[in-house]
Short mmCIF file of C-alpha atoms in Angstrom, two decimals:
data_model
loop_
_atom_site.label_atom_id
_atom_site.label_comp_id
_atom_site.label_asym_id
_atom_site.label_seq_id
_atom_site.Cartn_x
_atom_site.Cartn_y
_atom_site.Cartn_z
CA MET H 1 0.00 0.00 0.00
CA LEU H 2 2.80 2.43 0.92
CA ASP H 3 6.30 2.33 -0.54
CA VAL H 4 8.91 4.84 0.54
CA ALA H 5 12.12 4.55 -1.45
CA GLY H 6 15.38 6.41 -0.94
CA LEU H 7 13.67 9.24 0.91
CA THR H 8 15.91 12.11 2.00
CA THR H 9 14.57 15.19 3.79
CA ALA H 10 16.55 18.18 5.02
CA TYR H 11 15.85 21.23 7.16
CA GLY H 12 18.16 23.70 5.47
CA ALA H 13 21.68 22.35 5.84
CA ILE H 14 20.63 19.64 8.31
CA THR H 15 19.66 16.31 6.78
CA ALA H 16 16.97 14.77 8.99
CA LEU H 17 16.27 11.69 6.84
CA ARG H 18 18.80 9.90 4.68
CA ASP H 19 17.89 7.37 1.98
CA VAL H 20 15.04 5.81 3.93
CA ASP H 21 13.11 2.79 2.58
CA VAL H 22 9.85 1.77 4.26
CA HIS H 23 7.09 -0.55 3.07
CA VAL H 24 3.62 -0.97 4.52
CA GLY H 25 1.45 -3.72 3.05
CA SER H 26 -2.34 -3.73 3.03
CA GLY H 27 -3.73 -4.75 6.42
CA GLU H 28 -0.34 -4.52 8.12
CA VAL H 29 0.51 -2.69 11.31
CA VAL H 30 4.03 -1.34 11.02
CA ALA H 31 5.93 0.23 13.91
CA LEU H 32 8.53 2.92 13.50
CA VAL H 33 10.78 3.19 16.53
CA GLY H 34 14.00 4.91 17.46
CA PRO H 35 15.47 7.43 19.86
CA ASN H 36 14.56 11.11 19.95
CA GLY H 37 15.86 12.95 16.90
CA ALA H 38 15.98 9.78 14.80
CA GLY H 39 13.77 11.34 12.13
CA LYS H 40 10.56 9.42 12.81
CA THR H 41 8.30 12.48 12.88
CA THR H 42 10.11 13.91 9.86
CA LEU H 43 9.44 10.69 7.97
CA LEU H 44 5.70 10.79 8.70
CA ALA H 45 5.53 14.51 7.92
CA THR H 46 7.28 13.92 4.59
CA ILE H 47 5.02 11.02 3.67
CA ALA H 48 1.97 13.12 4.63
CA GLY H 49 3.09 16.02 2.43
CA LEU H 50 3.89 18.49 5.20
CA LEU H 51 7.57 18.47 4.25
CA ALA H 52 9.08 18.27 0.77
CA PRO H 53 11.75 15.61 0.35
CA SER H 54 15.11 16.44 -1.22
CA SER H 55 15.10 13.11 -3.06
CA GLY H 56 13.40 9.74 -3.09
CA THR H 57 9.85 8.68 -3.82
CA VAL H 58 6.63 7.98 -1.98
CA THR H 59 4.19 5.63 -3.69
CA PHE H 60 0.75 5.18 -2.18
CA ASP H 61 -1.86 2.77 -3.43
CA GLY H 62 0.02 2.42 -6.72
CA ALA H 63 0.33 6.17 -7.42
CA ARG H 64 3.48 8.27 -7.11
CA VAL H 65 2.58 10.95 -4.53
CA THR H 66 6.00 12.36 -3.62
CA GLY H 67 5.64 15.97 -2.45
CA ALA H 68 1.86 15.99 -2.94
CA PRO H 69 0.05 18.39 -0.57
CA PRO H 70 -1.58 16.86 2.55
CA GLU H 71 -5.09 17.71 1.40
CA ARG H 72 -4.58 15.63 -1.76
CA LEU H 73 -3.02 12.74 0.12
CA LEU H 74 -5.91 12.64 2.54
CA ARG H 75 -8.32 12.41 -0.36
CA ALA H 76 -6.23 9.51 -1.68
CA GLY H 77 -6.75 7.76 1.69
CA LEU H 78 -3.64 8.60 3.70
CA ALA H 79 -4.37 10.13 7.11
CA LEU H 80 -1.96 11.27 9.81
CA VAL H 81 -2.71 11.63 13.51
CA PRO H 82 -0.06 14.24 14.28
CA GLU H 83 2.29 14.39 17.22
CA HIS H 84 0.82 16.18 20.28
CA ARG H 85 -2.65 15.37 18.93
CA ARG H 86 -3.18 18.90 17.67
CA SER H 87 -6.89 19.04 18.27
CA PHE H 88 -8.52 22.31 17.31
CA ALA H 89 -8.83 23.63 20.86
CA ASN H 90 -11.45 26.28 20.10
CA LEU H 91 -13.69 23.93 18.11
CA SER H 92 -16.08 21.56 19.83
CA VAL H 93 -15.52 17.81 19.80
CA GLU H 94 -18.24 17.52 17.16
CA GLU H 95 -16.66 20.24 15.02
CA ASN H 96 -13.27 18.56 15.26
CA LEU H 97 -14.86 15.38 13.95
CA ARG H 98 -16.73 17.25 11.24
CA ILE H 99 -13.51 18.84 10.01
CA GLY H 100 -12.01 15.36 9.97
CA GLY H 101 -14.79 14.31 7.62
CA VAL H 102 -14.59 17.36 5.38
CA THR H 103 -13.59 15.19 2.42
CA VAL H 104 -16.50 12.80 2.93
CA PRO H 105 -19.79 13.51 1.09
CA ALA H 106 -22.19 15.34 3.43
CA ALA H 107 -24.76 12.52 3.36
CA GLU H 108 -22.19 10.02 4.60
CA ARG H 109 -20.79 12.31 7.29
CA GLU H 110 -23.70 12.03 9.73
CA PRO H 111 -23.59 8.20 10.00
CA LEU H 112 -19.83 8.48 10.50
CA LEU H 113 -20.33 10.97 13.34
CA ASP H 114 -22.80 8.59 14.97
CA GLU H 115 -20.29 5.77 14.58
CA MET H 116 -17.55 7.81 16.27
CA ALA H 117 -19.82 8.81 19.14
CA GLU H 118 -20.62 5.14 19.66
CA ARG H 119 -17.07 3.93 19.25
CA PHE H 120 -15.59 6.62 21.50
CA PRO H 121 -18.22 7.07 24.24
CA VAL H 122 -16.15 9.67 26.09
CA LEU H 123 -16.29 11.88 22.99
CA GLY H 124 -20.04 11.37 22.73
CA GLU H 125 -20.36 12.60 26.32
CA LYS H 126 -18.37 15.75 25.58
CA TRP H 127 -19.80 16.33 22.11
CA SER H 128 -20.33 20.09 22.46
CA ASN H 129 -17.33 20.85 24.68
CA PRO H 130 -14.34 22.72 23.25
CA ALA H 131 -11.59 20.23 22.45
CA GLY H 132 -9.13 22.40 24.37
CA TYR H 133 -10.71 21.27 27.61
CA LEU H 134 -10.34 17.52 26.99
CA SER H 135 -7.82 15.54 29.01
CA GLY H 136 -4.77 14.18 27.20
CA GLY H 137 -6.29 10.72 26.79
CA GLU H 138 -9.58 12.13 25.54
CA ALA H 139 -7.76 14.44 23.14
CA GLN H 140 -5.82 11.46 21.76
CA GLN H 141 -9.05 9.56 21.18
CA LEU H 142 -10.41 12.64 19.44
CA ALA H 143 -7.32 12.90 17.24
CA ILE H 144 -7.67 9.27 16.17
CA ALA H 145 -11.45 9.52 15.68
CA ARG H 146 -10.94 12.69 13.65
CA ALA H 147 -8.53 10.88 11.36
CA LEU H 148 -10.93 7.94 11.04
CA MET H 149 -13.67 10.34 9.88
CA SER H 150 -11.89 10.54 6.52
CA ARG H 151 -12.19 6.75 6.13
CA PRO H 152 -8.46 6.37 5.47
CA LYS H 153 -6.87 3.39 3.75
CA LEU H 154 -3.69 3.98 5.74
CA LEU H 155 -3.69 5.52 9.21
CA MET H 156 -0.39 6.98 10.37
CA MET H 157 0.03 7.90 14.02
CA ASP H 158 2.84 9.97 15.46
CA GLU H 159 3.63 9.23 19.12
CA PRO H 160 0.02 8.53 20.17
CA THR H 161 0.99 7.95 23.81
CA LEU H 162 3.33 10.93 24.15
CA GLY H 163 2.84 12.75 27.44
CA LEU H 164 0.06 10.48 28.68
CA ALA H 165 -0.26 8.96 32.14
CA PRO H 166 0.38 5.16 32.21
CA VAL H 167 -3.31 4.32 32.55
CA LEU H 168 -4.05 6.41 29.46
CA VAL H 169 -1.17 4.79 27.58
CA ASP H 170 -2.94 1.46 28.18
CA ALA H 171 -6.16 2.89 26.79
CA VAL H 172 -4.43 4.12 23.64
CA PHE H 173 -2.77 0.74 23.06
CA GLU H 174 -6.13 -0.95 23.51
CA LEU H 175 -7.51 1.40 20.90
CA ILE H 176 -4.68 0.60 18.47
CA GLU H 177 -5.29 -3.11 19.13
CA ARG H 178 -8.99 -2.65 18.32
CA LEU H 179 -8.12 -0.83 15.10
CA ARG H 180 -5.78 -3.69 14.21
CA GLU H 181 -8.55 -6.20 14.80
CA ASP H 182 -10.71 -4.14 12.43
CA GLY H 183 -8.08 -4.80 9.77
CA ARG H 184 -6.79 -1.21 9.63
CA THR H 185 -3.50 -0.61 7.88
CA MET H 186 -1.35 1.46 10.20
CA LEU H 187 2.10 2.98 10.40
CA VAL H 188 2.77 4.00 13.99
CA VAL H 189 5.64 5.99 15.44
CA GLU H 190 5.84 5.15 19.12
CA GLN H 191 8.17 5.81 22.02
CA ALA H 192 6.95 2.76 23.92
CA ALA H 193 8.89 0.68 21.44
CA THR H 194 8.65 -2.74 23.08
CA ARG H 195 4.92 -2.58 23.47
CA MET H 196 4.42 -1.28 19.96
CA LEU H 197 6.64 -3.96 18.41
CA GLU H 198 4.71 -6.64 20.29
CA LEU H 199 1.56 -5.36 18.68
CA ALA H 200 2.95 -4.68 15.19
CA ASP H 201 3.39 -7.10 12.31
CA ARG H 202 6.70 -5.51 11.37
CA GLY H 203 8.90 -2.67 12.45
CA TYR H 204 11.69 -0.33 11.44
CA VAL H 205 14.35 1.13 13.71
CA LEU H 206 15.61 4.59 12.80
CA ARG H 207 18.75 6.25 14.06
CA SER H 208 20.12 9.63 12.95
CA GLY H 209 17.76 9.70 9.99
CA GLU H 210 18.60 6.22 8.69
CA VAL H 211 16.88 2.84 8.89
CA VAL H 212 19.31 0.69 10.85
CA ALA H 213 17.15 -2.41 11.31
CA SER H 214 13.88 -3.84 10.12
CA GLY H 215 11.96 -7.06 10.50
CA THR H 216 9.01 -8.57 12.26
CA GLY H 217 8.20 -7.28 15.71
CA ALA H 218 9.46 -10.53 17.21
CA GLU H 219 12.76 -10.35 15.30
CA LEU H 220 13.44 -6.81 16.43
CA LEU H 221 12.44 -7.54 20.00
CA ALA H 222 14.90 -10.42 20.04
CA ARG H 223 17.73 -7.99 19.33
CA ASP H 224 18.39 -6.53 22.74
CA ASP H 225 21.38 -4.67 21.35
CA LEU H 226 19.07 -2.47 19.26
CA PHE H 227 17.00 -1.45 22.22
CA GLU H 228 19.88 -0.80 24.53
CA THR H 229 21.60 1.26 21.88
CA PHE H 230 18.76 3.09 20.21
CA VAL H 231 15.67 2.96 22.30
CA GLY H 232 16.80 2.37 25.86
CA PRO H 233 15.97 -0.48 28.18
CA THR H 234 13.00 -2.61 27.22
CA GLY H 235 9.92 -2.85 29.38
CA MET T 1 -27.41 61.42 30.45
CA THR T 2 -28.96 62.30 27.12
CA GLU T 3 -25.62 63.48 25.84
CA LEU T 4 -23.97 60.27 26.97
CA LEU T 5 -26.60 58.16 25.20
CA GLN T 6 -26.16 60.31 22.12
CA ASN T 7 -22.41 59.72 22.26
CA LEU T 8 -22.90 56.00 22.73
CA ILE T 9 -25.04 55.78 19.61
CA ASP T 10 -22.51 57.84 17.65
CA GLY T 11 -19.68 55.68 19.00
CA ILE T 12 -21.41 52.44 18.13
CA GLY T 13 -22.11 53.78 14.63
CA ARG T 14 -18.47 54.68 14.12
CA GLY T 15 -17.35 51.48 15.81
CA SER T 16 -19.53 49.43 13.48
CA ILE T 17 -17.42 50.47 10.51
CA TYR T 18 -14.22 49.76 12.44
CA ALA T 19 -15.60 46.38 13.49
CA LEU T 20 -16.25 45.40 9.88
CA LEU T 21 -12.76 46.50 8.87
CA ALA T 22 -11.12 44.76 11.84
CA LEU T 23 -13.04 41.54 11.26
CA GLY T 24 -11.82 41.47 7.65
CA ILE T 25 -8.25 41.92 8.87
CA ALA T 26 -8.71 39.22 11.53
CA VAL T 27 -10.10 36.71 9.02
CA VAL T 28 -7.03 37.03 6.79
CA PHE T 29 -4.66 37.11 9.76
CA GLY T 30 -6.20 33.88 10.99
CA VAL T 31 -5.36 31.83 7.94
CA MET T 32 -2.15 33.52 6.77
CA HIS T 33 -0.75 35.22 9.88
CA LEU T 34 -0.67 38.29 7.70
CA LEU T 35 -1.41 41.65 9.29
CA ASN T 36 -2.73 43.16 6.09
CA PHE T 37 -1.71 46.80 5.85
CA ALA T 38 -3.11 46.80 2.31
CA HIS T 39 -6.65 46.32 3.65
CA GLY T 40 -7.39 50.04 3.42
CA GLU T 41 -6.71 49.96 -0.32
CA LEU T 42 -10.00 48.14 -0.74
CA ILE T 43 -11.59 51.42 0.41
CA THR T 44 -9.41 53.40 -2.04
CA VAL T 45 -10.39 51.26 -5.02
CA SER T 46 -14.03 51.19 -3.91
CA GLY T 47 -13.89 54.98 -3.53
CA TYR T 48 -12.92 55.47 -7.17
CA ALA T 49 -15.55 52.94 -8.26
CA ALA T 50 -18.12 54.98 -6.32
CA PHE T 51 -16.86 58.23 -7.83
CA TRP T 52 -16.98 56.92 -11.41
CA GLY T 53 -20.37 55.31 -10.88
CA LEU T 54 -21.95 58.41 -9.34
CA ASP T 55 -20.21 60.64 -11.88
CA ALA T 56 -21.82 58.57 -14.62
CA GLY T 57 -25.20 59.39 -13.08
CA TRP T 58 -25.84 56.10 -11.32
CA SER T 59 -27.76 56.23 -8.07
CA TRP T 60 -26.44 55.00 -4.73
CA LEU T 61 -28.74 51.99 -5.11
CA VAL T 62 -26.56 50.84 -8.00
CA VAL T 63 -23.29 52.10 -6.57
CA VAL T 64 -23.65 50.24 -3.25
CA PRO T 65 -23.51 46.73 -4.78
CA LEU T 66 -20.85 48.00 -7.19
CA ILE T 67 -18.66 49.05 -4.23
CA VAL T 68 -19.07 45.68 -2.54
CA ILE T 69 -18.32 43.72 -5.72
CA VAL T 70 -15.28 45.90 -6.52
CA SER T 71 -13.96 45.38 -2.99
CA VAL T 72 -14.34 41.59 -3.14
CA VAL T 73 -12.74 41.37 -6.59
CA THR T 74 -9.89 43.71 -5.56
CA SER T 75 -9.23 41.63 -2.46
CA LEU T 76 -9.05 38.44 -4.55
CA VAL T 77 -6.81 40.10 -7.14
CA ILE T 78 -4.42 41.37 -4.44
CA GLU T 79 -4.27 37.86 -2.98
CA ARG T 80 -3.58 36.33 -6.38
CA VAL T 81 -1.04 38.89 -7.56
CA ALA T 82 0.83 39.57 -4.32
CA PHE T 83 0.08 37.37 -1.34
CA SER T 84 -0.18 33.98 -3.06
CA ARG T 85 3.49 34.39 -3.98
CA VAL T 86 4.64 34.78 -0.40
CA ARG T 87 2.47 32.13 1.24
CA GLY T 88 4.35 30.43 4.02
CA ALA T 89 6.96 33.20 4.14
CA ASP T 90 7.99 34.71 7.47
CA GLN T 91 5.86 37.45 8.96
CA PHE T 92 8.31 40.20 8.09
CA THR T 93 8.09 39.31 4.39
CA LEU T 94 4.30 39.23 4.59
CA LEU T 95 4.27 42.58 6.35
CA LEU T 96 6.56 44.16 3.75
CA THR T 97 4.42 42.73 0.95
CA SER T 98 1.28 44.24 2.44
CA PHE T 99 3.00 47.62 2.76
CA GLY T 100 4.16 47.25 -0.84
CA VAL T 101 0.61 46.61 -2.05
CA HIS T 102 -0.61 49.61 -0.04
CA PHE T 103 1.93 51.94 -1.68
CA VAL T 104 1.55 50.48 -5.17
CA VAL T 105 -2.25 50.86 -5.19
CA SER T 106 -2.18 54.47 -3.99
CA ALA T 107 0.67 55.26 -6.42
CA LEU T 108 -1.31 53.82 -9.32
CA PHE T 109 -4.23 56.16 -8.60
CA LEU T 110 -1.80 59.03 -8.09
CA LEU T 111 -0.07 58.41 -11.43
CA TYR T 112 -2.93 57.34 -13.66
CA VAL T 113 -5.96 59.11 -12.18
CA SER T 114 -5.22 62.22 -10.18
CA ALA T 115 -3.69 63.46 -6.98
CA SER T 116 -6.66 65.69 -6.36
CA VAL T 117 -9.67 64.91 -4.25
CA ARG T 118 -12.70 63.62 -6.17
CA ASN T 119 -15.99 64.67 -4.68
CA PHE T 120 -19.28 62.90 -5.13
CA PRO T 121 -22.75 63.47 -3.68
CA ARG T 122 -23.61 61.90 -0.36
CA PRO T 123 -26.96 60.11 -0.16
CA GLU T 124 -29.74 62.57 0.61
CA TRP T 125 -30.93 60.70 3.68
CA GLY T 126 -27.41 60.68 5.15
CA THR T 127 -27.93 63.75 7.32
CA ASN T 128 -31.55 63.09 8.28
CA THR T 129 -32.30 62.63 11.96
CA TYR T 130 -35.18 61.38 14.02
CA SER T 131 -36.06 61.79 17.67
CA VAL T 132 -36.40 59.14 20.32
CA GLY T 133 -37.49 60.97 23.45
CA SER T 134 -34.85 63.58 24.02
CA LEU T 135 -32.36 61.76 21.74
CA ASN T 136 -31.61 63.00 18.28
CA VAL T 137 -30.52 59.98 16.24
CA GLU T 138 -29.00 60.10 12.77
CA VAL T 139 -30.69 57.87 10.21
CA PHE T 140 -27.19 57.15 8.91
CA ASP T 141 -25.99 55.79 12.27
CA THR T 142 -29.10 53.66 12.55
CA VAL T 143 -28.56 52.17 9.10
CA VAL T 144 -24.85 51.56 9.78
CA ILE T 145 -25.57 49.81 13.08
CA ALA T 146 -28.42 47.74 11.63
CA VAL T 147 -26.46 46.65 8.55
CA THR T 148 -23.43 45.84 10.69
CA LEU T 149 -25.49 43.70 13.05
CA VAL T 150 -27.09 41.85 10.14
CA THR T 151 -23.64 41.40 8.55
CA LEU T 152 -22.12 40.11 11.78
CA ALA T 153 -25.05 37.70 12.20
CA GLY T 154 -24.49 36.51 8.62
CA VAL T 155 -20.75 36.06 9.19
CA THR T 156 -21.45 34.19 12.44
CA TRP T 157 -23.81 31.86 10.57
CA LEU T 158 -21.22 31.39 7.82
CA LEU T 159 -18.45 30.59 10.32
CA GLN T 160 -20.56 28.38 12.60
CA ARG T 161 -22.88 26.58 10.21
CA THR T 162 -21.06 25.99 6.95
CA THR T 163 -18.24 23.69 5.95
CA PHE T 164 -16.33 26.70 4.67
CA GLY T 165 -16.69 28.45 8.02
CA LEU T 166 -15.58 25.38 9.90
CA SER T 167 -12.59 25.00 7.59
CA LEU T 168 -11.72 28.66 8.05
CA ARG T 169 -11.87 28.42 11.84
CA ALA T 170 -9.82 25.24 11.85
CA ALA T 171 -7.23 26.75 9.50
CA ALA T 172 -7.09 29.89 11.64
CA GLU T 173 -6.20 27.73 14.63
CA ASP T 174 -3.72 25.36 13.01
CA PHE T 175 -3.27 25.61 9.27
CA ASP T 176 -1.08 22.52 8.84
CA THR T 177 -3.42 20.29 10.80
CA ALA T 178 -6.39 21.63 8.85
CA ARG T 179 -4.59 20.62 5.65
CA LEU T 180 -4.01 17.17 7.15
CA MET T 181 -7.78 16.95 7.56
CA GLY T 182 -8.23 17.67 3.85
CA VAL T 183 -8.96 21.41 4.03
CA ARG T 184 -7.77 22.86 0.72
CA SER T 185 -5.35 25.69 1.45
CA ASP T 186 -6.16 27.54 -1.79
CA SER T 187 -9.88 27.48 -1.17
CA VAL T 188 -9.69 28.57 2.43
CA ILE T 189 -7.21 31.41 1.76
CA ARG T 190 -9.16 32.74 -1.22
CA GLY T 191 -12.37 32.36 0.74
CA ALA T 192 -10.83 34.37 3.57
CA PHE T 193 -9.79 37.15 1.19
CA ALA T 194 -13.25 37.15 -0.42
CA LEU T 195 -14.91 37.43 3.00
CA SER T 196 -12.42 40.11 4.01
CA GLY T 197 -13.22 42.00 0.79
CA LEU T 198 -16.95 41.66 1.41
CA LEU T 199 -16.63 43.10 4.92
CA ALA T 200 -14.37 45.91 3.67
CA GLY T 201 -16.86 46.58 0.88
CA ILE T 202 -19.73 47.02 3.33
CA ALA T 203 -17.52 49.25 5.51
CA ALA T 204 -16.48 51.17 2.38
CA VAL T 205 -20.10 51.94 1.49
CA PHE T 206 -20.60 53.75 4.81
CA TRP T 207 -17.12 55.25 4.90
CA LEU T 208 -17.63 56.76 1.44
CA MET T 209 -21.22 57.84 2.06
CA ARG T 210 -20.02 59.80 5.07
CA ALA T 211 -16.89 61.19 3.38
CA GLY T 212 -18.46 62.16 0.03
CA GLN T 213 -15.02 62.16 -1.53
CA THR T 214 -12.07 59.98 -2.44
CA GLN T 215 -8.36 60.38 -3.12
CA PRO T 216 -5.31 58.12 -3.60
CA SER T 217 -4.35 58.22 0.08
CA ASP T 218 -7.84 57.28 1.27
CA GLY T 219 -6.80 53.82 2.40
CA ILE T 220 -4.59 54.97 5.27
CA ASP T 221 -7.22 55.98 7.83
CA PRO T 222 -9.46 52.92 7.46
CA MET T 223 -6.40 50.67 7.41
CA LEU T 224 -5.08 52.19 10.65
CA SER T 225 -8.49 52.01 12.33
CA GLY T 226 -9.02 48.42 11.23
CA VAL T 227 -5.55 47.27 12.28
CA LEU T 228 -5.79 49.08 15.63
CA ALA T 229 -9.22 47.62 16.33
CA ALA T 230 -7.97 44.12 15.48
CA LEU T 231 -4.99 44.62 17.81
CA ILE T 232 -7.13 46.02 20.62
CA GLY T 233 -9.53 43.10 20.35
CA GLY T 234 -6.73 40.55 20.27
CA LEU T 235 -5.08 39.55 17.03
CA GLY T 236 -6.21 36.09 16.03
CA SER T 237 -9.67 36.48 17.53
CA MET T 238 -12.56 37.34 15.22
CA ARG T 239 -14.81 38.08 18.19
CA GLY T 240 -12.05 40.27 19.57
CA ALA T 241 -11.81 42.19 16.30
CA VAL T 242 -15.49 43.11 16.50
CA ILE T 243 -15.18 44.11 20.16
CA GLY T 244 -12.04 46.09 19.32
CA GLY T 245 -13.87 47.95 16.56
CA PHE T 246 -16.70 49.01 18.82
CA ALA T 247 -14.26 49.89 21.64
CA LEU T 248 -12.21 52.10 19.32
CA GLY T 249 -15.28 53.85 17.92
CA LEU T 250 -16.68 54.51 21.38
CA ALA T 251 -13.32 55.71 22.72
CA GLU T 252 -12.93 58.18 19.86
CA VAL T 253 -16.43 59.64 20.15
CA LEU T 254 -16.52 59.76 23.94
CA LEU T 255 -13.11 61.42 24.20
CA ARG T 256 -13.89 63.92 21.47
CA SER T 257 -17.11 64.96 23.13
CA ARG T 258 -15.79 65.02 26.70
CA LEU T 259 -12.50 66.80 26.17
CA PRO T 260 -12.43 70.57 26.57
CA ASP T 261 -12.41 72.40 23.23
CA SER T 262 -8.87 73.63 23.85
CA ILE T 263 -7.45 70.09 23.70
CA ALA T 264 -10.06 68.40 21.50
CA ASN T 265 -7.51 68.07 18.71
CA LEU T 266 -5.50 65.75 20.98
CA THR T 267 -8.23 63.10 20.78
CA ASP T 268 -6.31 60.78 18.45
CA GLY T 269 -3.20 61.07 20.61
CA LEU T 270 -5.18 60.23 23.73
CA VAL T 271 -6.79 57.25 22.01
CA PHE T 272 -3.31 55.95 21.16
CA ALA T 273 -2.21 56.56 24.76
CA LEU T 274 -5.18 54.54 26.00
CA ILE T 275 -4.29 51.74 23.60
CA ALA T 276 -0.70 51.80 24.86
CA VAL T 277 -1.96 51.49 28.45
CA LEU T 278 -4.18 48.58 27.41
CA PHE T 279 -1.22 46.79 25.83
CA ILE T 280 0.88 47.26 28.98
CA PHE T 281 -1.72 45.36 31.02
CA ARG T 282 -3.09 43.07 28.28
CA PRO T 283 -0.50 42.71 25.50
CA GLN T 284 -2.67 40.01 23.92
CA GLY T 285 -5.58 42.48 23.55
CA ILE T 286 -9.05 42.29 25.08
CA VAL T 287 -9.76 38.71 23.98
CA SER T 288 -7.04 36.11 24.35
CA VAL T 289 -7.30 32.96 22.28
CA PRO T 290 -7.29 29.93 24.55
CA HIS T 291 -5.12 27.01 23.54
CA ALA T 292 -5.46 24.89 26.66
CA GLU T 293 -4.91 21.18 26.58
CA ARG T 294 -4.84 19.35 29.86
CA VAL T 295 -2.74 16.21 30.08
#
């Protein structure tokens, strides 16, 4: 479904990604792990069209989409749940979801809203509240629900548990597990690397902008050296 | 008491025009982070459209929609010709571009039309008054306030109830994330400039009806009033822009009427001093935009 080949992205003179190859097959859950500053967020931002790559290609669903703007990529079925959730704080929960479904025909938007309210009961309870007043866990659910409103073929998530209390981290992982059971194709950047690799079909380890290891979750988890070097102690 | 009520009505009338100008500035600032110093040029261009229309013998009934259309089209043309080329640039570049547009537009009228003031007839009803008890109310103020309220209600509906309005509010809060949700940047920016032009056009109708004249430098005063009102209200807040407009109008009228004649010409200076005091205590303006997320 997604093929990233030889992707290089730079911020001015600083190269943040160097010749990165990543593949996500239909129905797969792929983890992207690595230490801070490895280029994980840059990779997702480049795939999603927020950053222009210096070289390399991004192919999505058979079409070359390198450098395409985010609004076009979303219409093609590629959604990103950004780092720090980035809910629209001044918009209500409902409005956040509506903006998530802006690419969906109006007639299909209402059933989708009902589905989200049912699937995420806490959002249904706070339907008219400004998103800025949600707790971190609620805001993360909103960010994921908002992305689901576009009915994406590929859901990318950037650090979905960042800054959350442990109990909320559990809730987010349960949510990712549920999405996996639904057959969602996902590419997830996650700090809780061990847990994410246990859940994922495959994973990539990034360091200093380069892919330094890839394989199934089990294969990567078996390599303690990777975690001690790049991610920190497992657990 | 009567005098105070009279001043309040005058202030709200004046503030209505400022509110429309400030709201137009706030709408564009929201999506582009551009403090548009070229906004007043919409009044300049509209002023010449009004002059040529009235000079050709058209009535105000025809000239009013002409002014609004000219303002919207001018706003879109300025976006296309100037601002679309600096999208995403730093704020200093955007600021310089807006100043550039301001000077270019007034220079074009100076070079190719005339430096002299062009007069045109004010609407006949413009100076009519009616009495409410002991109050003597201008028909003009009443019309300005009524049209402004209807316009603000319409804009509120547009922003709250339409997909475009939702997209605009989302983009104003976080443009990149709005794009990630599928909001088309071109559409929302052009829509913002069209809405800004519409609001400036309505403000221009009243500004020009009251002035009865136009000249190449006509954009400066409305631009300053609009920008100041947007700053007073809190840049980034559309509600704040409207509040700022009314606050500025009321401050001007109340000060002018209350100051002794000997220092009445210091009104503008005192208004600026009041604004400076406001910014010392509330640098974010009257309305601050909340961005609270609890973890």
